[in-house]
Short mmCIF file of C-alpha atoms in Angstrom, two decimals:
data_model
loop_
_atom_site.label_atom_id
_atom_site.label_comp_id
_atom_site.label_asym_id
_atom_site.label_seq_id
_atom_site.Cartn_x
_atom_site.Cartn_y
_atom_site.Cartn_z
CA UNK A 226 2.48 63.32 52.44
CA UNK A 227 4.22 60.15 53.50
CA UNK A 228 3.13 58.01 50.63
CA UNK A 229 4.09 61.05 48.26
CA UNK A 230 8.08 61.05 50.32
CA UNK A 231 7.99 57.63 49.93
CA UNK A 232 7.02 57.17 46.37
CA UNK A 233 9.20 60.36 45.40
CA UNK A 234 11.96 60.21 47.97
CA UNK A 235 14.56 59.67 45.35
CA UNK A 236 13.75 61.82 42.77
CA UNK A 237 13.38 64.53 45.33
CA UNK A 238 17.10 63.41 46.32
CA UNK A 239 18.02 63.74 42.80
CA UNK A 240 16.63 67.21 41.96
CA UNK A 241 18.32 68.88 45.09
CA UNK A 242 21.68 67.70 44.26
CA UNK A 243 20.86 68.82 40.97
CA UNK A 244 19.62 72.52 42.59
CA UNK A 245 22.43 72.28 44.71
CA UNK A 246 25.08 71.66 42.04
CA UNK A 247 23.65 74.30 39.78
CA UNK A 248 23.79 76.71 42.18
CA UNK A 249 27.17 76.41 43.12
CA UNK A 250 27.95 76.43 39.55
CA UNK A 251 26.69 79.58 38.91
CA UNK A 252 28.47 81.31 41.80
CA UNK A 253 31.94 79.68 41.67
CA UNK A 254 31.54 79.67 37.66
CA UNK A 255 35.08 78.14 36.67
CA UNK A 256 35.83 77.09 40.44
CA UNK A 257 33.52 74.54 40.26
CA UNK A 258 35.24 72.79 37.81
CA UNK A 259 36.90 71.26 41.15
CA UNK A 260 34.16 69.06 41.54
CA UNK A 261 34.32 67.16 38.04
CA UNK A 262 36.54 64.44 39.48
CA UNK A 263 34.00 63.36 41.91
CA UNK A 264 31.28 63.57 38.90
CA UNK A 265 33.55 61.63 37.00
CA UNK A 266 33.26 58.76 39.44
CA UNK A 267 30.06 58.67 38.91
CA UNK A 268 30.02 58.78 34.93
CA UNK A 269 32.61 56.07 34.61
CA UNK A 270 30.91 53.58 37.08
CA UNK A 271 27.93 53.91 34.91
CA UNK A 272 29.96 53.88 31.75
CA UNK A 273 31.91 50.41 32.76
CA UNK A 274 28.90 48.69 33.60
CA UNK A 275 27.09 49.53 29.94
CA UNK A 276 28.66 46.48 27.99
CA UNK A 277 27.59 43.76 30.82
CA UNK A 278 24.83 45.62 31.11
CA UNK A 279 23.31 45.25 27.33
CA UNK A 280 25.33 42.33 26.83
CA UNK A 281 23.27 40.18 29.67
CA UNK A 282 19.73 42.35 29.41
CA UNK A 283 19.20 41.89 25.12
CA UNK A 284 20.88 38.45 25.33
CA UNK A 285 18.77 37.64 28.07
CA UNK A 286 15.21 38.87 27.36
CA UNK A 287 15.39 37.73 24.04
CA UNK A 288 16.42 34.18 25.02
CA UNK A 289 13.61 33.81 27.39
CA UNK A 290 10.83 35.25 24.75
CA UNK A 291 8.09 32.81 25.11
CA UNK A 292 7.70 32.59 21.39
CA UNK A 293 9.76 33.57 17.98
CA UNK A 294 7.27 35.66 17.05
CA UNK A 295 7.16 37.71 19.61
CA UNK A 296 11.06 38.35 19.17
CA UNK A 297 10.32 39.31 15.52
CA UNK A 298 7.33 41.20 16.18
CA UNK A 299 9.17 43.01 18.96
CA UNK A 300 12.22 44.23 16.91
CA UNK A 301 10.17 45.17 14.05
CA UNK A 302 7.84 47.16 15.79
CA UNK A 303 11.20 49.28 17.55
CA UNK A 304 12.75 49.80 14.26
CA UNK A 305 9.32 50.75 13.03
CA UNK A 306 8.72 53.57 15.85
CA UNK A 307 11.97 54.66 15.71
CA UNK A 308 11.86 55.55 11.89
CA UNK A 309 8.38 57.06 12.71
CA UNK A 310 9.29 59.41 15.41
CA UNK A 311 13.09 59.76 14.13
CA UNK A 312 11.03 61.85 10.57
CA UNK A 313 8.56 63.38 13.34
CA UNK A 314 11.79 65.15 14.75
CA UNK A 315 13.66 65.85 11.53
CA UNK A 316 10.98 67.84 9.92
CA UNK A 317 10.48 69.94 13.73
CA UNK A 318 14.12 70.75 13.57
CA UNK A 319 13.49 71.51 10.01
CA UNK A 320 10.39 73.63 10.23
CA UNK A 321 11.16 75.35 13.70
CA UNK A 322 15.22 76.86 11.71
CA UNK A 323 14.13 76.94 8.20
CA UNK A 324 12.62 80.45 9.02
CA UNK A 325 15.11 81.83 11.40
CA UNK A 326 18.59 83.29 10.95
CA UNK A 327 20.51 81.06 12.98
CA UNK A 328 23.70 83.51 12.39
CA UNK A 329 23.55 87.06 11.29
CA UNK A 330 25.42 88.02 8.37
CA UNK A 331 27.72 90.56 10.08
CA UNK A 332 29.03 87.88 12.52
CA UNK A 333 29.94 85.84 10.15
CA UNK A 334 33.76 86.80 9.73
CA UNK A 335 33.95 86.52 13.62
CA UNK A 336 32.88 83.18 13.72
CA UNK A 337 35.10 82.01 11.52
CA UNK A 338 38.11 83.68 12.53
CA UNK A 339 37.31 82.39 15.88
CA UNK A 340 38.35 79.00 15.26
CA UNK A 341 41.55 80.00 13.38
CA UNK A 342 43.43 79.00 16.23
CA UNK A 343 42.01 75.44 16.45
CA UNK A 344 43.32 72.36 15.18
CA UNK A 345 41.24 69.89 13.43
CA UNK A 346 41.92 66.86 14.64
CA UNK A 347 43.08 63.93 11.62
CA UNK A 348 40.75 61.12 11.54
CA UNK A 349 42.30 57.43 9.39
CA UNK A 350 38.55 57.13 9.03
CA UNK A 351 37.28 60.32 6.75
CA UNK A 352 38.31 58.74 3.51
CA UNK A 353 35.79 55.97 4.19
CA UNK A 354 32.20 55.58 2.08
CA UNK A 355 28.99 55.61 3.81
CA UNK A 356 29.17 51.20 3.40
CA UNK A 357 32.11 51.10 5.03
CA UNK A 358 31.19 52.99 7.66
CA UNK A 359 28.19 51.16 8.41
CA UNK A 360 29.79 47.81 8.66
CA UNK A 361 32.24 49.14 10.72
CA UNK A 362 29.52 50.57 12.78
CA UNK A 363 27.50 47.24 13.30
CA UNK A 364 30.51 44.77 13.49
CA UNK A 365 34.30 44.45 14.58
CA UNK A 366 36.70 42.54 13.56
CA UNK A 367 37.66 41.37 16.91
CA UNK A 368 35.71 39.94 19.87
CA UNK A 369 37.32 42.06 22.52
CA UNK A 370 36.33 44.82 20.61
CA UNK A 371 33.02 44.43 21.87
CA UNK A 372 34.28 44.59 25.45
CA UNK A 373 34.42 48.76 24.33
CA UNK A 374 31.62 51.13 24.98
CA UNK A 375 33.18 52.64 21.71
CA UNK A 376 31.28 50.24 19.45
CA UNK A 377 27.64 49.70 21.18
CA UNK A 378 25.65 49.42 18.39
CA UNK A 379 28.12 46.13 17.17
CA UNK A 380 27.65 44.97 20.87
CA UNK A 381 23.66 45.73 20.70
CA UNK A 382 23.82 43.34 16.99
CA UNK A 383 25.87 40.70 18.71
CA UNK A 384 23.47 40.63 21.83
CA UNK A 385 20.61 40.22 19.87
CA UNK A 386 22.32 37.45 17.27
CA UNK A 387 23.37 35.87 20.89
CA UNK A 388 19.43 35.74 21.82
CA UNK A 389 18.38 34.49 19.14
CA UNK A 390 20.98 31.44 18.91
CA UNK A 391 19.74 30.55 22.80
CA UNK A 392 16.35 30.39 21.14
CA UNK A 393 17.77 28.05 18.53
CA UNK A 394 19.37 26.02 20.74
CA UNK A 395 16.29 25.41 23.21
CA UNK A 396 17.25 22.88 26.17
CA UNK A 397 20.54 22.59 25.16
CA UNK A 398 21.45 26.86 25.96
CA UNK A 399 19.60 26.37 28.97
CA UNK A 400 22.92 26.52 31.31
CA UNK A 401 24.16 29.27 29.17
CA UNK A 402 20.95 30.90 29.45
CA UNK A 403 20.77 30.62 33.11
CA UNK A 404 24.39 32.11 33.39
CA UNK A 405 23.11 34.82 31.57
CA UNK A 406 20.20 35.55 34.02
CA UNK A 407 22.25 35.14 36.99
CA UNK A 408 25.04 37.45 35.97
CA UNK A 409 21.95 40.14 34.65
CA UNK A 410 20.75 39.93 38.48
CA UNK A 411 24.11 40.66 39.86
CA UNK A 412 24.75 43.68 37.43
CA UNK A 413 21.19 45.22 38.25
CA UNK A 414 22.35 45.16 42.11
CA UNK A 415 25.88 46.90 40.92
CA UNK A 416 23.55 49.32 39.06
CA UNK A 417 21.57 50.00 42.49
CA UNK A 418 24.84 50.16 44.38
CA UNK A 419 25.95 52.85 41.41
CA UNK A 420 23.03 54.80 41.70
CA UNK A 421 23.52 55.53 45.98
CA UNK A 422 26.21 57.94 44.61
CA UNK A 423 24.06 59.18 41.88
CA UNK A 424 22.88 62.49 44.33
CA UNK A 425 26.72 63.25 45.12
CA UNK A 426 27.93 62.61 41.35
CA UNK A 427 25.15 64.35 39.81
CA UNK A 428 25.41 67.11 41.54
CA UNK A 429 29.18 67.26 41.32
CA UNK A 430 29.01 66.92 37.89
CA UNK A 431 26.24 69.25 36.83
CA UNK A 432 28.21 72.18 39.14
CA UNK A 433 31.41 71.62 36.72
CA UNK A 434 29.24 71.61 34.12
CA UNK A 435 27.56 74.91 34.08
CA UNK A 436 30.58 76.40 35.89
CA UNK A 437 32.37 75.76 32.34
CA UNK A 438 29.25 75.59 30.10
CA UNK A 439 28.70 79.58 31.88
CA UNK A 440 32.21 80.53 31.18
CA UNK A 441 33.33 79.22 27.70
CA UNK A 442 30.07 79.78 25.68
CA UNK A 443 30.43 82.35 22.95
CA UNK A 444 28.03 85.32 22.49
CA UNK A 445 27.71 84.38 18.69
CA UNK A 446 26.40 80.92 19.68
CA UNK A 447 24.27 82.14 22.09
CA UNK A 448 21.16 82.58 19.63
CA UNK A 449 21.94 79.48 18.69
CA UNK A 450 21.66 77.75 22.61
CA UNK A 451 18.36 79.39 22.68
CA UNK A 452 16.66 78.47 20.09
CA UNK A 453 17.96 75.00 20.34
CA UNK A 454 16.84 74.53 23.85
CA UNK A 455 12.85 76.43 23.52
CA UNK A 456 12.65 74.07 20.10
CA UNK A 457 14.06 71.00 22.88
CA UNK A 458 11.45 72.19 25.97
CA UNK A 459 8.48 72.21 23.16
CA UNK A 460 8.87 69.41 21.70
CA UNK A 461 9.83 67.48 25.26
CA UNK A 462 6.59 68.55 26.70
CA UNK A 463 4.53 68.24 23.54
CA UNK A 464 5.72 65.45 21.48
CA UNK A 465 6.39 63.20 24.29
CA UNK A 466 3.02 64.16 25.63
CA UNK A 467 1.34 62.79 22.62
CA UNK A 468 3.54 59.96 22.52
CA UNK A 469 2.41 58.77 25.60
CA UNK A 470 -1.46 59.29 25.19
CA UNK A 471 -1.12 57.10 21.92
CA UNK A 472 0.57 54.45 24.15
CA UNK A 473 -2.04 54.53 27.13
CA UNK A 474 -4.20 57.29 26.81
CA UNK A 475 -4.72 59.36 29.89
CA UNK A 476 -3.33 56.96 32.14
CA UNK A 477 -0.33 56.79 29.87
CA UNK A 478 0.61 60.25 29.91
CA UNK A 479 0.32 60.37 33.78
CA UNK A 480 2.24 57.63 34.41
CA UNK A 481 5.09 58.62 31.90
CA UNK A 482 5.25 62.17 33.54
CA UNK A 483 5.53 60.17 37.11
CA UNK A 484 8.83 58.34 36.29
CA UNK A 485 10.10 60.60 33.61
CA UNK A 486 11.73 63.02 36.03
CA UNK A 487 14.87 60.14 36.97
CA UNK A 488 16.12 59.96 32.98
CA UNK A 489 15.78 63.41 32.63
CA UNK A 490 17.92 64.52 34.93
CA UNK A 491 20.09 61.81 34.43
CA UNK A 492 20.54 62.50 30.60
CA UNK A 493 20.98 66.48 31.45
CA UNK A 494 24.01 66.03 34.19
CA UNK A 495 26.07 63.18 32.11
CA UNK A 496 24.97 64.14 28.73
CA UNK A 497 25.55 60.55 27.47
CA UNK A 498 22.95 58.64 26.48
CA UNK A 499 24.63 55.32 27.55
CA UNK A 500 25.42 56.45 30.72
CA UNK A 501 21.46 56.99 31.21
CA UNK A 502 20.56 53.60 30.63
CA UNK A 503 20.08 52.07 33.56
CA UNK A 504 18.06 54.80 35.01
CA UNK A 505 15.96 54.71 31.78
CA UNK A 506 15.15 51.02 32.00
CA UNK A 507 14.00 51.00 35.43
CA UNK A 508 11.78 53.98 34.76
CA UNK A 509 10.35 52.19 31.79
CA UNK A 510 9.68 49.34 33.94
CA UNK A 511 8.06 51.30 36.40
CA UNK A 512 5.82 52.78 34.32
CA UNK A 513 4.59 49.16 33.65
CA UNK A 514 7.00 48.55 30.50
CA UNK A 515 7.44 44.36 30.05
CA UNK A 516 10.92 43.41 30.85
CA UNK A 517 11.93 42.27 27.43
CA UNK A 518 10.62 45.25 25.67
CA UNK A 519 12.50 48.12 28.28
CA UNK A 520 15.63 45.81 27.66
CA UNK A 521 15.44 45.61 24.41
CA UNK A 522 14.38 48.95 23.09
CA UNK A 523 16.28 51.01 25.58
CA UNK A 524 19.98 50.13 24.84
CA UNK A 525 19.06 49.66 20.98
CA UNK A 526 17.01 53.35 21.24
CA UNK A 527 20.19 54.85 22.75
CA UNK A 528 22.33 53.64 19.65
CA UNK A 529 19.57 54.18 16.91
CA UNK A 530 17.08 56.41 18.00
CA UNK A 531 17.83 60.14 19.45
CA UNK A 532 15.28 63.19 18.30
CA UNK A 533 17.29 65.31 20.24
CA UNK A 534 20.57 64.48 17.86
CA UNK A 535 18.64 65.04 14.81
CA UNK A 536 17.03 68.23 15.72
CA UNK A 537 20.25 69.38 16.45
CA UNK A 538 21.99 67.79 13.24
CA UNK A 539 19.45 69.78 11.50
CA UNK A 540 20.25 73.01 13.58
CA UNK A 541 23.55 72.20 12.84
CA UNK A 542 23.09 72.34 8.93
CA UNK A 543 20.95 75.33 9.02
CA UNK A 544 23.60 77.07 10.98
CA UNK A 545 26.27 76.37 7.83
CA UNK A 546 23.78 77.32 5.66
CA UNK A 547 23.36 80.65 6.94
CA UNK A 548 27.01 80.91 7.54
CA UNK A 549 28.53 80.30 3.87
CA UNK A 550 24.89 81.66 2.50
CA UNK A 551 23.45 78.53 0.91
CA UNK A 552 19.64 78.49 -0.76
CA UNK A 553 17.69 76.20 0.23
CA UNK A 554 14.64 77.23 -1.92
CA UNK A 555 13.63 74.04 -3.92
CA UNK A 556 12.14 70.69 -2.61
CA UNK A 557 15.13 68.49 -3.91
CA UNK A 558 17.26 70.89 -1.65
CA UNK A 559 15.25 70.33 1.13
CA UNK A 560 14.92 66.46 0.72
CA UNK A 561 19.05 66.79 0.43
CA UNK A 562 18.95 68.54 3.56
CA UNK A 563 16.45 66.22 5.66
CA UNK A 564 18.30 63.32 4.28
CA UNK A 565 21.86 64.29 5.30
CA UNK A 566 20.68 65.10 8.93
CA UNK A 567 18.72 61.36 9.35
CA UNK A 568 21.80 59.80 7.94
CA UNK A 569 24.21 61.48 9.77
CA UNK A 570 22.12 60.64 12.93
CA UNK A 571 22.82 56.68 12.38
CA UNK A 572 26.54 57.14 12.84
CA UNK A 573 26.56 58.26 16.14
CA UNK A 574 26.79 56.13 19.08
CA UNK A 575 26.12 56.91 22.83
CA UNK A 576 29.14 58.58 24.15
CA UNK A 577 29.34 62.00 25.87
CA UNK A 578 30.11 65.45 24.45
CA UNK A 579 32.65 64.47 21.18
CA UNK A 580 30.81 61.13 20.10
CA UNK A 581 29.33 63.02 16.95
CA UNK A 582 32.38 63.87 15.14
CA UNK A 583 32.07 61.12 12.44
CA UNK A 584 28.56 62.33 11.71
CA UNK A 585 29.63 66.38 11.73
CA UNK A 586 32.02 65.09 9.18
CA UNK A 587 29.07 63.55 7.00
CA UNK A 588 27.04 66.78 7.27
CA UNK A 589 29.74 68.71 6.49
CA UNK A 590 30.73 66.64 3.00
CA UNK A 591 27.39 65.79 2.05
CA UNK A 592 26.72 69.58 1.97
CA UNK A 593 29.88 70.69 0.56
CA UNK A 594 31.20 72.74 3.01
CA UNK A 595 35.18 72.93 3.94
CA UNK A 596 36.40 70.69 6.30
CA UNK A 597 37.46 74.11 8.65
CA UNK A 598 33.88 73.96 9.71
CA UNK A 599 34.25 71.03 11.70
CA UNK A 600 35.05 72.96 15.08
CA UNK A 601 32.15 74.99 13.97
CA UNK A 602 29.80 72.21 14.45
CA UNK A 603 31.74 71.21 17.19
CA UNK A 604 31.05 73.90 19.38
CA UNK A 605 27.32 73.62 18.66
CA UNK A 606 27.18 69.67 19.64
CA UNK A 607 28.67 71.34 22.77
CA UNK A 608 26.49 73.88 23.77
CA UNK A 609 23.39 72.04 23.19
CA UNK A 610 24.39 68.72 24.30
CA UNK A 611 22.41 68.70 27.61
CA UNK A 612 19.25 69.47 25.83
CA UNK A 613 19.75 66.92 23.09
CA UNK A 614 20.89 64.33 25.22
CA UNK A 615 17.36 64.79 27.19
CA UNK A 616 15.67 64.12 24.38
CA UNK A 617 17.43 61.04 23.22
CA UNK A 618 16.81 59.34 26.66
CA UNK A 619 13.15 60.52 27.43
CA UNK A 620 12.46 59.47 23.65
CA UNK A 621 13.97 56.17 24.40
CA UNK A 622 11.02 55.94 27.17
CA UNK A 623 8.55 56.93 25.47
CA UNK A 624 9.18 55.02 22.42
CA UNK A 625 9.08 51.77 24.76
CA UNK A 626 5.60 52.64 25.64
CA UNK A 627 4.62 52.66 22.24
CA UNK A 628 6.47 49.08 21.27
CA UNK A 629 4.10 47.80 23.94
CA UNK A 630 1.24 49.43 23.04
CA UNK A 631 1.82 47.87 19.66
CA UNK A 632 3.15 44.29 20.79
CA UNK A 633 0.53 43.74 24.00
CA UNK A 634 -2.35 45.85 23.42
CA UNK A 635 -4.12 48.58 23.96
CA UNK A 636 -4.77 47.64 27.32
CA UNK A 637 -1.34 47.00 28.39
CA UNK A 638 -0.68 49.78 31.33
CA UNK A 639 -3.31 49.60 33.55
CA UNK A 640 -2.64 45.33 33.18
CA UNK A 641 0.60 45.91 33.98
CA UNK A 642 0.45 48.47 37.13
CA UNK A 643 -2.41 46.00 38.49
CA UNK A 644 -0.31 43.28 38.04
#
């Protein structure tokens, strides 16, 4: 029992303030929206600490790679399980809505009208093409633009670049290099000194959130929440199951389940996927994860790589289907329809409930639809954000598992945990 407390002791923590904070969401419902400040806190120390954070972890591990190849063979096996898995999910949110009326008929007037009062808000950026958009979304014109959690995936691309040159360099980055590792080590400890609130914000946070989450949800999206979230708790269990025996077999799956708890609950009270990665790294490292892969794959996964976001793209797009009555009957409609939800899925960035506005404007011109349905999809993002979210970050885990298994071996997580 003592090694179990001691092995466990914060997780337990964690889940009680997260028991606690539901509860007393549920009985002050709106009331509890008191606490958000002190939840807040706790989202914005994690959120200010994301750009030293990737900065100094990529630049870092990749400077220090032993070889060149192993940086190449590294990234290529990332992007190549992250295309992998990021299909695996977009035909599952396909497959699990294609058959189910996400919206009756009859409500359909009511859920329109019920956004008549809503004003969409005027973007400078929706008159932009899809090239334009993506160099926009891996670079910036500036340098302290990178200094913004707002563009992560041009920080991730600079960090990386920044490795690579330190490589290049050899002796002569070695000071630079050293800097790096020094100033990594002091924002892990501000990470650890973040995370001794983490029972107090999380719990703060996750009361205000299902004390307004309970309140402001509409009956007509309600059908919606629940399919989303059984499709979520299926394929979390399932999937990631799987995932986990391909990366270490029995021993694999045990050990993910061990440390998989922290990110989940992490992801589920902040909803932001950035906000979870420091939680998610150390729990990828715990399960045995090699340093340069958890700090590599992690902060690129929560940029690049969320099954939770394309499930509920796809959701998303079957929901306007069944709204304005589209057919989707052929398989060049279908491909249309798989397409639009993978590429709207690489223009969103790790941000809490909002960040996906660029990419409900793609879905909503690449199937035709009026711009009026943006608060539509809005309102969806919002409802099953928590569930999504959990998905992104425990598929960021996961996926780091299977980079190793790849990279090191088959062998790799029993080495490591002996080690």
């Amino acid at each position: 029992m003592k090694k179990f407390l001691s092995n466990y002791r914060s997780t337990i923590i964690l889940v009680a303030s997260i028991i606690i904070g539901a509860i007393v969401g549920v009985i002050f419902q709106e009331r509890a929206t008191v606490l958000k400040p002190l939840g807040d806190v706790f989202l914005n120390l994690l959120l200010v600490i994301i750009v030293p954070l990737i900065f100094f972890t990529i630049t870092t591990s990749i400077s220090k790679m032993k070889t060149p190849k192993r940086i190449g063979k590294i990234m290529f096996t990332i992007i190549a399980t992250f295309i992998v898995t990021s299909l695996i999910a977009v035909f599952i949110g396909f497959f699990s809505t294609y058959f189910v009326k996400l919206v009756n008929p009859q409500d359909t007037e009511k859920i329109k009208s019920s956004f008549e009062e809503q004003t969409d808000e005027e973007s400078d950026d929706d008159d932009l093409t899809i090239a334009d958009r993506t160099v926009q979304l891996l670079t910036v014109n500036d340098f302290s633009k990178l200094l913004s959690k707002s563009n992560i995936i041009a920080l991730l691309v600079f960090s990386v670049i920044t490795g690579i040159a330190c490589q290049m360099a050899g002796d002569k980055a070695k000071v630079f290099v050293d800097f790096c590792t020094s100033a990594n080590e002091v924002v892990q400890k501000i990470v650890k000194i973040i995370m001794y609130y983490a029972p107090i914000g999380l719990g703060c946070y996750f009361a205000a959130l299902i004390g307004s989450f309970g309140a402001s949800i509409a009956v007509g999206y309600l059908k919606t929440f629940v399919i989303y979230t059984v499709v979520a708790v299926v394929f979390y269990f399932v999937m990631y199951t799987l995932y986990a025996f391909f990366a270490g077999g029995k021993y694999g799956v045990k050990t993910f389940w061990k440390n998989a708890l922290a990110p989940t609950l992490t992801s589920l009270a902040t909803c932001s996927s950035a906000a979870s990665i420091p939680v998610n790294i150390e729990s990828a490292k715990k399960i045995g994860v090699p340093d340069d892969i958890a700090e590599t794959t992690i902060p690129m996964g929560s940029s690049f790589h969320k099954d939770g976001s394309i499930i509920g793209s796809m959701l998303k797009i079957m929901f306007l289907v069944c709204l304005f009555g589209t057919t989707i009957n052929t398989p060049g409609a279908i491909l249309h329809v798989l397409g639009v939800a993978l590429l709207a899925n690489l223009l969103i960035t790790g941000v809490p409930i909002g960040g996906g506005t660029i990419s409900e404007m793609l879905i909503i011109t690449m199937m035709g639809y009026p711009v009026a349905a943006l608060p539509i999809l809005t309102m969806i993002a919002t409802i099953i954000d928590p569930p999504a979210t959990m998905l992104n970050v425990v598929g960021d885990t996961v996926s780091s598992m299977m980079v190793t298994r790849i990279v090191d071996g088959k062998g790799w997580i029993k080495k490591s945990n002996k080690d």
